[in-house]
Amino acid sequence: MVSRCVCSREAETLRHLFLDCPRTHLIWGHYQRILGMRELGFMSPRALLLIWRRRAPSRHHLRVLLPCFILWQVWKARNAFRFHSQSFSTDAVIYQVGADISLAGSAFSFKPPQLRGVLDSRFLAGLRVLATPRRLIRLVAWTRPSPGVIKLTVDGCSRGNPGMAASGGILRDHRGVALAAFGSFLGHKPILYAELMAVCEGLELASQLGHSVLEVESDSATVVSWVLSQGPVRWDYSYILRQACRLTSSASIQVRHVLREATSAADFLANWACSHKSSRRFFSYQELPRGLLGILRTDAQSIPYVRR
């Protein structure tokens, strides 16, 4: 004799128990509303699992896990009704499914992508969600030096590291006016070589022009630490560093690290030299590459760049 379902309306089959039973239907409807899913008809529990999995944004999404918890708790409630004469409570099953999800969240720490599409904020509040770190947005600008001080901004590039490399730099006064600039092609070199050569050539150019009070800015923290004698130096770069240190010792020079957005002009010159595979020094606005002029105007007005 076929057993009656917990709803006492139909014969108990897998499809009726897990899908078509009015009480089970309420449970599926509850979680479909939470996940923002429209109600669908399924031919079997297996078809339901496949459809929920296919409609999940990823294989780790809650939609893949949730149907397993629902089917399990429905089966447990059915057995308690059948063998222990306990009532089949829809609310109790929903509560137990929620407890299973919370337990899984405590064990694995759900990440926001796994809960994408969940519409019920109260449901989310009961889960342990590992928040994605927010990316801070910073405003970075080139700053003018004090009157009487010349600022040297340098940068290097290496396309491949090691790869085709170049160095670039520019000298500007307290008004942001460009006094001289350079871009030097270095051949096949690593990035630290290019960064260090940019410092060295920039100091040489400043010395030739008679500028003895300088602020030097580079976006390479490693090279800055080398010049300030605060870190170990590669032996094959030591001769370049000795030359740079000799130049810094004969003048009033401050060397500091800045973020890359503050070296945009020098970065442009280094990439210009690398693209053209040539070296050149510039001593007037008319000689400068056209694409650099907009960067110089932006820097002169201290308009910041957005760093994400």
JSON list of N, CA and C in Angstrom, two decimals, residues 16 54 103 216 222 266 270 275:
[
{"chain": "A", "resi": 16, "resn": "HIS", "atom": "N", "xyz": [6.30, 14.39, -5.67]},
{"chain": "A", "resi": 16, "resn": "HIS", "atom": "CA", "xyz": [5.29, 15.06, -4.86]},
{"chain": "A", "resi": 16, "resn": "HIS", "atom": "C", "xyz": [5.86, 15.53, -3.53]},
{"chain": "A", "resi": 54, "resn": "ARG", "atom": "N", "xyz": [22.73, 25.64, -12.89]},
{"chain": "A", "resi": 54, "resn": "ARG", "atom": "CA", "xyz": [23.01, 26.35, -14.14]},
{"chain": "A", "resi": 54, "resn": "ARG", "atom": "C", "xyz": [22.71, 27.84, -14.03]},
{"chain": "A", "resi": 103, "resn": "LEU", "atom": "N", "xyz": [25.56, 27.82, 9.62]},
{"chain": "A", "resi": 103, "resn": "LEU", "atom": "CA", "xyz": [26.67, 26.97, 10.03]},
{"chain": "A", "resi": 103, "resn": "LEU", "atom": "C", "xyz": [27.72, 26.87, 8.93]},
{"chain": "A", "resi": 216, "resn": "VAL", "atom": "N", "xyz": [64.77, 65.83, -5.56]},
{"chain": "A", "resi": 216, "resn": "VAL", "atom": "CA", "xyz": [64.70, 64.74, -6.52]},
{"chain": "A", "resi": 216, "resn": "VAL", "atom": "C", "xyz": [63.57, 63.80, -6.11]},
{"chain": "A", "resi": 222, "resn": "THR", "atom": "N", "xyz": [62.99, 51.42, -4.07]},
{"chain": "A", "resi": 222, "resn": "THR", "atom": "CA", "xyz": [64.27, 50.72, -3.98]},
{"chain": "A", "resi": 222, "resn": "THR", "atom": "C", "xyz": [65.42, 51.63, -4.36]},
{"chain": "A", "resi": 266, "resn": "ALA", "atom": "N", "xyz": [57.89, 62.57, -16.18]},
{"chain": "A", "resi": 266, "resn": "ALA", "atom": "CA", "xyz": [59.10, 61.77, -16.39]},
{"chain": "A", "resi": 266, "resn": "ALA", "atom": "C", "xyz": [58.76, 60.42, -17.02]},
{"chain": "A", "resi": 270, "resn": "ALA", "atom": "N", "xyz": [60.33, 58.85, -20.49]},
{"chain": "A", "resi": 270, "resn": "ALA", "atom": "CA", "xyz": [60.97, 57.54, -20.56]},
{"chain": "A", "resi": 270, "resn": "ALA", "atom": "C", "xyz": [60.31, 56.68, -21.63]},
{"chain": "A", "resi": 275, "resn": "SER", "atom": "N", "xyz": [59.97, 54.21, -27.04]},
{"chain": "A", "resi": 275, "resn": "SER", "atom": "CA", "xyz": [59.22, 54.01, -28.30]},
{"chain": "A", "resi": 275, "resn": "SER", "atom": "C", "xyz": [60.03, 54.44, -29.51]}
]
